Every structure is written in structure tokens, then in C-alpha cells.
XYZ file of C-alpha atoms in Angstrom:
501
model
C -62.486 20.752 60.929
C -66.089 21.484 61.890
C -68.999 20.052 59.942
C -72.716 20.486 60.257
C -74.352 17.171 59.290
C -77.804 17.365 57.845
C -80.571 14.875 58.451
C -81.075 12.728 55.409
C -78.073 14.156 53.600
C -75.643 11.822 51.918
C -72.118 12.393 53.226
C -69.641 13.742 50.734
C -67.395 10.742 51.196
C -68.766 7.228 51.062
C -71.672 8.006 48.753
C -73.357 4.960 47.367
C -75.331 4.440 44.209
C -74.838 3.822 40.529
C -75.751 5.291 37.170
C -79.281 6.654 36.759
C -80.897 8.417 33.782
C -80.566 11.724 35.646
C -76.855 11.196 36.250
C -76.345 10.238 32.612
C -78.084 13.444 31.482
C -76.022 15.433 33.981
C -72.754 13.986 32.686
C -73.824 14.469 29.064
C -74.527 18.145 29.805
C -71.127 18.627 31.425
C -69.324 16.833 28.594
C -71.082 19.004 26.004
C -70.199 22.136 27.978
C -66.526 21.194 27.894
C -66.947 20.305 24.203
C -68.163 23.873 23.643
C -65.101 25.165 25.489
C -62.888 23.166 23.126
C -64.932 24.267 20.105
C -64.436 27.900 21.101
C -60.700 27.461 20.463
C -61.089 25.537 17.207
C -63.646 27.893 15.674
C -61.397 30.922 16.210
C -58.440 29.318 14.451
C -60.772 28.426 11.556
C -62.464 31.812 11.290
C -59.461 34.045 12.026
C -58.687 34.785 8.342
C -62.309 35.818 7.676
C -62.490 37.942 10.830
C -59.160 39.630 10.084
C -60.367 40.489 6.577
C -63.731 41.752 7.862
C -62.196 44.166 10.385
C -58.971 44.887 8.462
C -56.725 43.915 11.381
C -53.421 42.121 11.809
C -54.055 41.529 15.531
C -55.956 38.265 15.140
C -53.996 36.708 18.013
C -56.055 38.783 20.456
C -59.074 36.596 19.671
C -57.375 33.764 21.556
C -55.208 35.786 23.936
C -58.067 37.836 25.403
C -60.081 34.661 25.999
C -57.092 32.975 27.654
C -56.095 35.915 29.835
C -59.538 36.474 31.356
C -60.006 32.754 31.985
C -56.641 32.422 33.705
C -57.060 35.581 35.769
C -60.578 34.672 36.896
C -59.774 31.052 37.804
C -58.387 31.572 41.360
C -61.230 33.870 42.421
C -63.871 31.625 40.869
C -62.357 28.627 42.632
C -62.515 30.335 46.002
C -66.088 31.509 45.431
C -67.054 27.986 44.399
C -65.706 26.550 47.633
C -67.643 29.108 49.674
C -70.886 29.532 47.693
C -71.315 26.300 45.738
C -69.686 24.756 42.690
C -72.824 24.400 40.571
C -73.823 27.966 41.379
C -70.470 29.329 40.207
C -70.518 27.046 37.161
C -73.836 28.580 36.106
C -72.584 32.100 36.902
C -69.528 31.556 34.684
C -71.775 30.253 31.911
C -74.088 33.270 32.213
C -71.210 35.762 32.070
C -69.682 33.892 29.150
C -73.039 33.991 27.347
C -72.892 37.792 27.428
C -69.487 37.595 25.761
C -70.727 35.262 23.008
C -73.619 37.629 22.285
C -71.368 40.716 22.187
C -69.069 38.908 19.744
C -72.030 37.954 17.550
C -73.206 41.568 17.127
C -69.813 43.351 17.310
C -69.559 46.297 14.919
C -65.800 46.755 15.225
C -62.767 44.730 16.236
C -62.547 46.311 19.679
C -66.075 45.169 20.524
C -65.272 41.688 19.246
C -62.224 41.471 21.520
C -64.308 42.632 24.505
C -66.818 39.905 23.731
C -64.117 37.261 23.431
C -62.570 38.395 26.716
C -65.886 38.116 28.575
C -66.488 34.723 26.954
C -63.204 33.627 28.559
C -65.202 33.036 31.732
C -65.844 29.620 30.211
C -62.280 28.568 31.089
C -63.024 27.966 34.815
C -65.874 25.623 33.869
C -63.270 22.895 33.287
C -62.114 22.576 36.892
C -65.536 23.481 38.282
C -67.065 20.568 36.365
C -64.855 17.816 37.726
C -64.894 19.329 41.224
C -68.695 19.259 41.144
C -68.728 15.665 39.902
C -66.493 14.698 42.814
C -68.966 16.178 45.301
C -72.325 14.941 44.006
C -71.803 11.739 42.020
C -71.722 8.319 43.722
C -68.165 7.671 44.884
C -67.614 4.492 42.920
C -68.405 6.112 39.559
C -66.546 9.390 40.153
C -63.236 8.275 38.510
C -64.979 7.134 35.326
C -67.330 10.138 35.221
C -64.585 12.703 35.643
C -62.398 10.911 33.101
C -65.215 10.951 30.543
C -65.884 14.631 31.287
C -62.287 15.774 30.868
C -61.286 13.534 27.973
C -64.656 13.878 26.264
C -63.371 17.194 24.946
C -61.618 15.158 22.238
C -64.967 14.394 20.597
C -65.161 17.910 19.192
C -62.101 17.223 17.037
C -64.227 14.999 14.791
C -67.162 17.240 13.735
C -65.574 20.670 14.405
C -63.929 21.166 10.976
C -67.158 20.222 9.199
C -69.397 22.259 11.520
C -67.226 25.380 11.524
C -66.665 25.123 7.776
C -70.400 24.812 7.108
C -71.277 27.729 9.399
C -68.568 29.959 7.923
C -69.367 29.166 4.310
C -73.137 29.391 4.727
C -73.700 32.151 7.280
C -70.398 33.939 7.988
C -68.253 34.070 11.115
C -70.984 35.613 13.312
C -73.011 32.417 13.002
C -70.461 30.559 15.135
C -70.929 33.002 18.002
C -74.730 32.695 17.720
C -74.345 28.924 17.666
C -72.204 28.994 20.824
C -74.657 31.289 22.624
C -77.660 29.074 21.827
C -75.841 25.914 22.941
C -74.711 27.630 26.155
C -78.317 28.525 27.058
C -79.498 24.957 26.457
C -76.674 23.473 28.523
C -77.236 25.943 31.353
C -80.859 24.836 31.652
C -79.820 21.181 31.439
C -77.140 21.429 34.121
C -79.530 23.327 36.392
C -82.136 20.584 35.960
C -80.022 17.420 36.145
C -76.963 18.251 38.306
C -77.188 18.644 42.068
C -75.440 21.394 43.954
C -72.491 20.439 46.122
C -73.488 20.340 49.814
C -69.955 21.279 50.922
C -68.978 24.836 51.732
C -65.778 26.345 53.045
C -66.595 28.974 55.655
C -64.143 31.730 54.734
C -63.851 35.317 53.578
C -62.825 36.311 50.052
C -59.392 37.883 49.602
C -60.301 40.574 47.056
C -56.904 42.249 47.326
C -55.181 38.980 46.541
C -57.561 38.362 43.621
C -56.760 41.750 42.060
C -52.997 41.469 42.547
C -52.730 37.838 41.441
C -55.041 38.395 38.480
C -53.167 41.498 37.350
C -49.824 39.717 37.678
C -50.970 36.741 35.624
C -52.488 39.038 32.992
C -49.274 41.037 32.607
C -47.131 37.915 32.244
C -49.517 36.395 29.689
C -49.599 39.609 27.644
C -45.790 39.693 27.588
C -45.583 36.032 26.559
C -48.277 36.357 23.913
C -46.963 39.514 22.259
C -43.245 39.241 22.972
C -42.555 37.717 19.537
C -44.452 40.575 17.847
C -43.175 43.462 19.933
C -39.671 42.056 20.404
C -38.401 40.463 23.603
C -36.179 43.454 24.377
C -38.894 46.019 23.634
C -39.900 48.327 26.441
C -43.536 47.260 26.322
C -42.642 43.562 26.614
C -40.247 44.143 29.499
C -42.720 46.452 31.255
C -45.495 43.856 31.189
C -43.162 41.010 32.122
C -41.402 42.770 34.990
C -44.648 44.338 36.180
C -46.263 40.924 36.251
C -43.369 39.412 38.182
C -43.497 42.238 40.737
C -47.247 41.820 41.181
C -46.944 38.045 41.584
C -44.192 38.553 44.150
C -46.434 41.022 45.947
C -49.243 38.483 45.967
C -46.940 35.840 47.454
C -45.916 38.275 50.192
C -49.521 39.177 50.990
C -50.622 35.524 51.004
C -48.131 34.841 53.784
C -49.615 37.439 56.120
C -53.337 37.476 55.249
C -55.357 35.190 57.510
C -57.467 33.740 54.694
C -55.596 34.275 51.409
C -57.099 33.603 48.002
C -54.892 30.501 47.750
C -53.620 28.798 50.878
C -49.864 28.529 50.384
C -49.720 25.777 53.000
C -51.883 23.693 50.664
C -50.133 24.783 47.491
C -46.668 23.913 48.792
C -47.690 20.325 49.484
C -45.707 18.075 47.173
C -48.694 16.308 45.563
C -50.437 19.628 44.895
C -47.614 21.606 43.313
C -46.316 18.631 41.330
C -49.799 17.861 40.002
C -50.162 21.514 38.991
C -46.769 21.521 37.270
C -47.424 18.195 35.551
C -50.807 19.427 34.323
C -49.142 22.480 32.827
C -46.661 20.378 30.853
C -49.377 17.931 29.731
C -51.614 20.666 28.355
C -48.625 22.508 26.900
C -47.451 19.328 25.162
C -50.901 18.632 23.765
C -51.508 22.225 22.706
C -48.235 22.521 20.807
C -48.678 19.175 19.026
C -52.212 20.087 17.926
C -50.966 23.473 16.717
C -48.129 22.014 14.628
C -49.970 19.056 13.124
C -52.402 20.988 10.862
C -49.584 23.242 9.668
C -47.598 20.149 8.727
C -50.479 18.323 7.041
C -51.944 21.342 5.193
C -48.646 22.430 3.613
C -48.824 21.735 -0.160
C -46.535 18.885 -1.193
C -45.894 20.769 -4.441
C -43.703 23.241 -2.539
C -41.031 20.549 -2.407
C -40.259 21.002 1.281
C -40.211 17.264 1.952
C -43.433 17.213 3.959
C -47.097 18.171 3.697
C -50.204 16.733 2.093
C -52.010 19.901 1.012
C -55.269 18.954 2.748
C -57.983 21.560 3.273
C -59.435 22.558 6.642
C -62.216 20.024 6.184
C -59.792 17.458 4.791
C -57.745 17.700 7.969
C -60.578 15.867 9.711
C -58.961 12.556 8.712
C -56.157 13.472 11.129
C -58.361 15.014 13.811
C -60.974 12.281 13.992
C -58.576 9.518 15.181
C -57.034 11.898 17.720
C -60.437 12.817 19.138
C -61.581 9.224 19.324
C -58.396 8.129 21.083
C -58.568 11.028 23.558
C -61.977 9.765 24.626
C -60.710 6.177 24.741
C -57.797 7.225 26.943
C -60.143 8.869 29.407
C -62.331 5.784 29.628
C -59.253 3.601 30.181
C -58.076 5.773 33.070
C -61.536 6.023 34.623
C -61.950 2.248 34.509
C -58.491 1.467 35.888
C -58.614 4.074 38.654
C -62.035 2.794 39.649
C -60.459 -0.652 40.047
C -57.627 0.586 42.243
C -54.851 1.596 39.819
C -52.948 4.647 41.061
C -53.293 7.675 38.747
C -49.599 8.483 39.265
C -48.451 5.461 37.254
C -51.020 6.190 34.549
C -49.789 9.790 34.341
C -46.236 8.575 33.777
C -47.351 6.130 31.098
C -49.556 8.713 29.350
C -46.825 11.372 29.268
C -44.273 8.925 27.876
C -46.772 7.852 25.205
C -47.239 11.482 24.171
C -43.477 12.010 24.063
C -42.916 8.819 22.039
C -45.592 9.720 19.476
C -44.159 13.221 19.046
C -40.693 11.757 18.588
C -42.017 9.403 15.896
C -43.576 12.321 14.019
C -40.274 14.190 14.269
C -38.460 11.230 12.732
C -40.987 10.512 9.974
C -44.342 11.988 8.898
C -44.560 10.014 5.674
C -46.652 8.179 4.526
C -49.953 9.734 5.532
C -51.254 6.615 7.295
C -48.159 6.535 9.491
C -48.684 10.159 10.517
C -52.332 9.397 11.317
C -51.259 6.401 13.434
C -48.686 8.447 15.363
C -51.271 11.193 15.914
C -53.809 8.661 17.195
C -51.217 7.322 19.651
C -50.606 10.884 20.821
C -54.378 11.282 21.288
C -54.505 8.164 23.467
C -51.736 9.518 25.683
C -53.448 12.909 25.819
C -56.782 11.445 26.901
C -55.115 9.366 29.594
C -53.105 12.334 30.866
C -56.124 14.658 30.926
C -58.074 12.106 32.970
C -55.312 11.491 35.529
C -55.043 15.154 36.551
C -58.386 15.479 38.405
C -57.945 11.997 39.876
C -54.572 13.036 41.292
C -56.212 16.102 42.843
C -58.962 13.953 44.336
C -56.266 11.964 46.127
C -54.439 15.045 47.382
C -57.138 17.568 48.264
C -60.365 17.224 50.306
C -63.687 18.317 48.780
C -63.886 21.633 50.644
C -60.649 22.839 48.999
C -61.185 21.135 45.653
C -62.288 24.064 43.516
C -59.816 26.644 44.851
C -56.899 24.212 44.473
C -58.043 23.030 41.050
C -58.165 26.648 39.929
C -54.374 26.820 40.223
C -54.131 23.748 38.037
C -56.412 25.592 35.626
C -54.031 28.537 35.548
C -51.115 26.226 34.727
C -53.209 24.553 32.024
C -53.615 27.959 30.376
C -50.145 29.419 30.898
C -48.088 26.491 29.589
C -49.954 26.222 26.260
C -49.239 29.937 25.844
C -45.528 29.609 26.617
C -44.513 26.483 24.675
C -45.673 27.735 21.245
C -43.678 30.918 21.820
C -40.564 28.798 22.404
C -41.233 26.550 19.407
C -41.935 29.384 16.992
C -38.949 31.361 18.232
C -36.831 28.382 17.160
C -38.679 28.032 13.845
C -38.579 31.718 12.947
C -34.935 32.197 13.859
C -33.451 29.172 12.084
C -35.876 27.244 9.888
C -37.843 29.534 7.553
C -37.986 27.934 4.101
C -36.277 30.017 1.361
C -39.276 30.349 -0.971
C -40.095 33.227 -3.315
C -42.829 35.648 -2.265
C -44.899 34.903 -5.369
C -45.041 31.266 -4.220
C -45.803 31.845 -0.540
C -48.157 34.825 -1.132
C -47.209 36.257 2.239
C -47.475 33.006 4.192
C -44.544 31.598 6.179
C -43.364 28.038 5.579
C -40.694 26.137 7.479
C -38.171 23.515 6.477
C -38.597 19.849 7.348
C -35.716 20.230 9.821
C -37.711 22.975 11.522
C -40.699 20.736 12.074
C -38.378 18.028 13.319
C -37.012 20.470 15.921
C -40.521 21.653 16.867
C -41.842 18.128 17.449
C -38.729 17.335 19.484
C -39.712 20.271 21.727
C -43.125 18.612 22.082
C -41.435 15.339 23.026
C -39.182 17.042 25.588
C -42.210 18.654 27.210
C -43.887 15.248 27.426
C -40.784 13.727 29.017
C -40.709 16.527 31.601
C -44.359 15.807 32.390
C -43.456 12.152 32.959
C -40.531 13.114 35.230
C -42.788 15.412 37.265
C -45.330 12.602 37.620
C -42.566 10.202 38.669
C -41.616 12.632 41.459
C -45.129 12.425 42.923
C -45.341 10.311 46.093
C -46.234 6.684 45.441
C -48.929 6.927 48.101
C -50.487 10.393 48.280
C -51.783 11.541 51.638
C -54.666 13.987 51.531
C -53.977 17.515 52.719
C -54.915 18.005 56.377
C -57.766 20.496 56.800
C -57.851 20.521 60.598
C -58.990 23.919 61.761
C -60.726 24.777 58.511
C -64.417 25.256 59.139
C -66.764 23.728 56.614
C -70.515 23.361 56.580
C -73.148 21.389 54.726
C -75.529 23.790 53.027
C -79.189 22.849 53.375
C -80.181 25.042 50.437
C -77.881 23.069 48.177
C -79.851 19.904 48.823
C -83.225 21.570 48.443
C -82.145 23.394 45.295
């Protein structure tokens, strides 16, 4: 490994210092950026009925799928570019591209334009791993665990005001107002991050594998399209099989090319390291577990009790805030707990195991009993605590396993897993629900909506619990003492422009 030290520059490892007003403003900007990323999911689920009615479409799922696909496909290339050209620079580039998507969505005249806007806005997805990789490089070493935990788990804060904010915007100004709101906030945060967050001084001197980026991105996109639309098209349909098999072939082709290309998009020698691939797999199950739970809970709580299905409280979208608020608060609390404990020497591996088991236990409790309401709120809050802890352990595990110069490119793979698993697990859960547990209600009662039996929700939350248990098992398989990946022979440099900028 070759480095070019710079006079007066603080080394990437061993940085000293503590909290300053500038660091606090930097972290607040990053947290709010990730809050906006979370809000972009919540606002679509809230506004989907209005958007579908406006454009007379039954393809509302594309509003989320297009966002997810572009984010997942772009992640590996963005990670590599961040390692070579600067993490803050690529963070701002992703925000600028995403801003274009928010603006297109705000002025879209037809559904196709809206989908294009949502797809471009998906460039926000890489900001998650770019944010904690940047924190690792430029924040004082002793506050990095707490800062990154607050940044990643701070996304739970949006669960408290989101129903009220989205409801107010929709009712008062229509669905376009949410896209204008997102665009304005993105501009403000871009200026703030540029002003208060330093650029990483670490660069990986390498070329960009454009062929690998195209093949890997196309393969991931095909697989995600097949997973997302398999239930609609039919799993045996030609279109589903074409996308799925095409994606598998492309991914296999990427693996073959990565073995022979001198500087592949993702270094397989790094990826095959036990701490790296297990952290990636564990992250996928954690985010899949959380995503499925948070998808099922509002359906359970908002079902009218008058239907006589043995569950449901008939709360409105705004009324659901009494369930979301405790979850969001506990997600943040879980992140602070992990940041504090890791900063004092606790290994993130053990915290990952504990967090995953807590998520699994809470899901199991909901499967057994969701009545009375206070009990369901308590179980949901416990799930939120486990979620916040699990979210915060993931970047800390990567910090142990991967050196700074490979942080963004390696974290991008974790980002892909964090997108793919939440797409796959709901497909599995709803395949079970739709095949065996649709409630036998008359059409005049349901008015076209689908309701499930209480046994169906029990089965779905058991799937959540199983996913959480698998996450705990994966974390248990991590080495007790993680050795950082050797980067001997990889040339890195300290960029003088990063420190001046």
C-alpha cells in the first residue's frame, strides 16, 4: 500500500478531537438527508391511491420499484467512484441527480414521466452508505461509532411526523406538493453538507470497470424486475422467466469478468472475506425483516374491527402515528445505545446478534397476540429498538473489516443487499397470504380491497421472525475478532484538493 502523506493533514486513522458546532451541523445535515430518503418511501405509500386515480393506472408498484432498481443498480458504480474521486463529491453528485428526478416527478404530465422522475430520484439510495463511509473518514475517531449510529438509526425519526406531514400536504396541496417539498429540502441539505462536511482525503488509485458496471447493473435490474412483478405476471410467465434467467446469466457473466479483469468494479478477493460477505448477508436479512414488519403492521392496525376478522383497529393513516411514533423513537434509541457501547469497546457482532433476536422475538409476540392495542404498540416499540440497534451495527462491522480506501465500494454491496432483501421477503409473505389466507368477505363489504384472515397475519409475522433469526445466525457466524482486509499492493493517495475544498 502506497500513501502520499500531506503536511498538516490529519491521518485517516488516529484522528483526535471531539464534537464542535460544525460537526454537529454536519451530522444534522446527514441525518436529515437520510430522513428524506426514508420519507421518500413513506410518502409514496401514502399518496399511491391519489396518484393511481390521477393517472388512471393500476401499476402503482412502479413508483417504488423504479426507485429501488436504479438505486440498487447504481450503488456499486457509485461506491467505486467514491473511493477514487471522493465520498463527499459523489454524495453531492447523487443528491444533484436525485434532485432532477424530484423535479420531473413534481411536473410530470403523465404516468410515464412520473416513473422516469422516480427512477432518477432513486440515486438517493447510495447516499446511505456514502454518508457513513464519509463520517468514518472525516470525523474524529472516538466519536465515529456514535455519529454513524445516529446517522443510520436517525432514519426512524421520520416515522413520527411523516403521517401528519404527508397527510397535510396531500389534503392541502395534492400529491405534487410532496415532490416539491422533497426537492426544496434536498437543495437546502446539499448546501449544508457542502458547507459543514469535509471531503475525505483518501483516494483509491484505480480505473473504473465500466463493463462490469453495465453487466452487474443490468443483472441486478433484471432480477429485481422479476421479483417485483412475478406475483402480477405469474411466476411461470415468459416475461418473468426471461427477466429472471437473463439476470442470472448477466450476474454470472459479471462474476466471470471480475475474475479476469485487473481492477474489477468489486474486488472478489475482498468480497469473499468472511466478515465482508457475512456482514452483507446479515444486513440484507436485517433490512428485509424490518421492511416486512413495517409493511404488515399498518395493514393489521388499519383493518376495521367491524369486519369481524379477529384483528384490526380501523385507524386512519394519521391515526397510525400512535404505532409509528414509538417505533421511530426506539429506532433512534437503539442507534444511540450501539454507538455508545461500541465507542466503549463492545464488539458490534454481539450487538448484532442481540438486535436480530430482539426483532425476531417482537415479531413472534405480534404473531401470537396483537390485542389489546397497547400490547401491539409495546411489541412494535421493542421491534423498533432491535431495528435501530441492528441498523447501527452494520456500518460498525464494516469499519472493523474494511479499510477506509475500500469503504465505499464495499459498502455499496451491502447497500445492494439492503435493497434486494426488502424486495424479496414481501413477495414470499404475500405469496403465502394470497394463496392460503384471503378472508372470505363479500365484494360489497371489501369494495375491491383484499383482507386476510388472522391466521394469515400470524403466518406472515412468523416469516418476519424467521428472517430475524437467520440474521442472528449470520451474525453469530462472524468471527469473534475481525481482522481488517489486507490492502497491500493497493495504491492509495491523500488528495490535497480534498483538504483545501
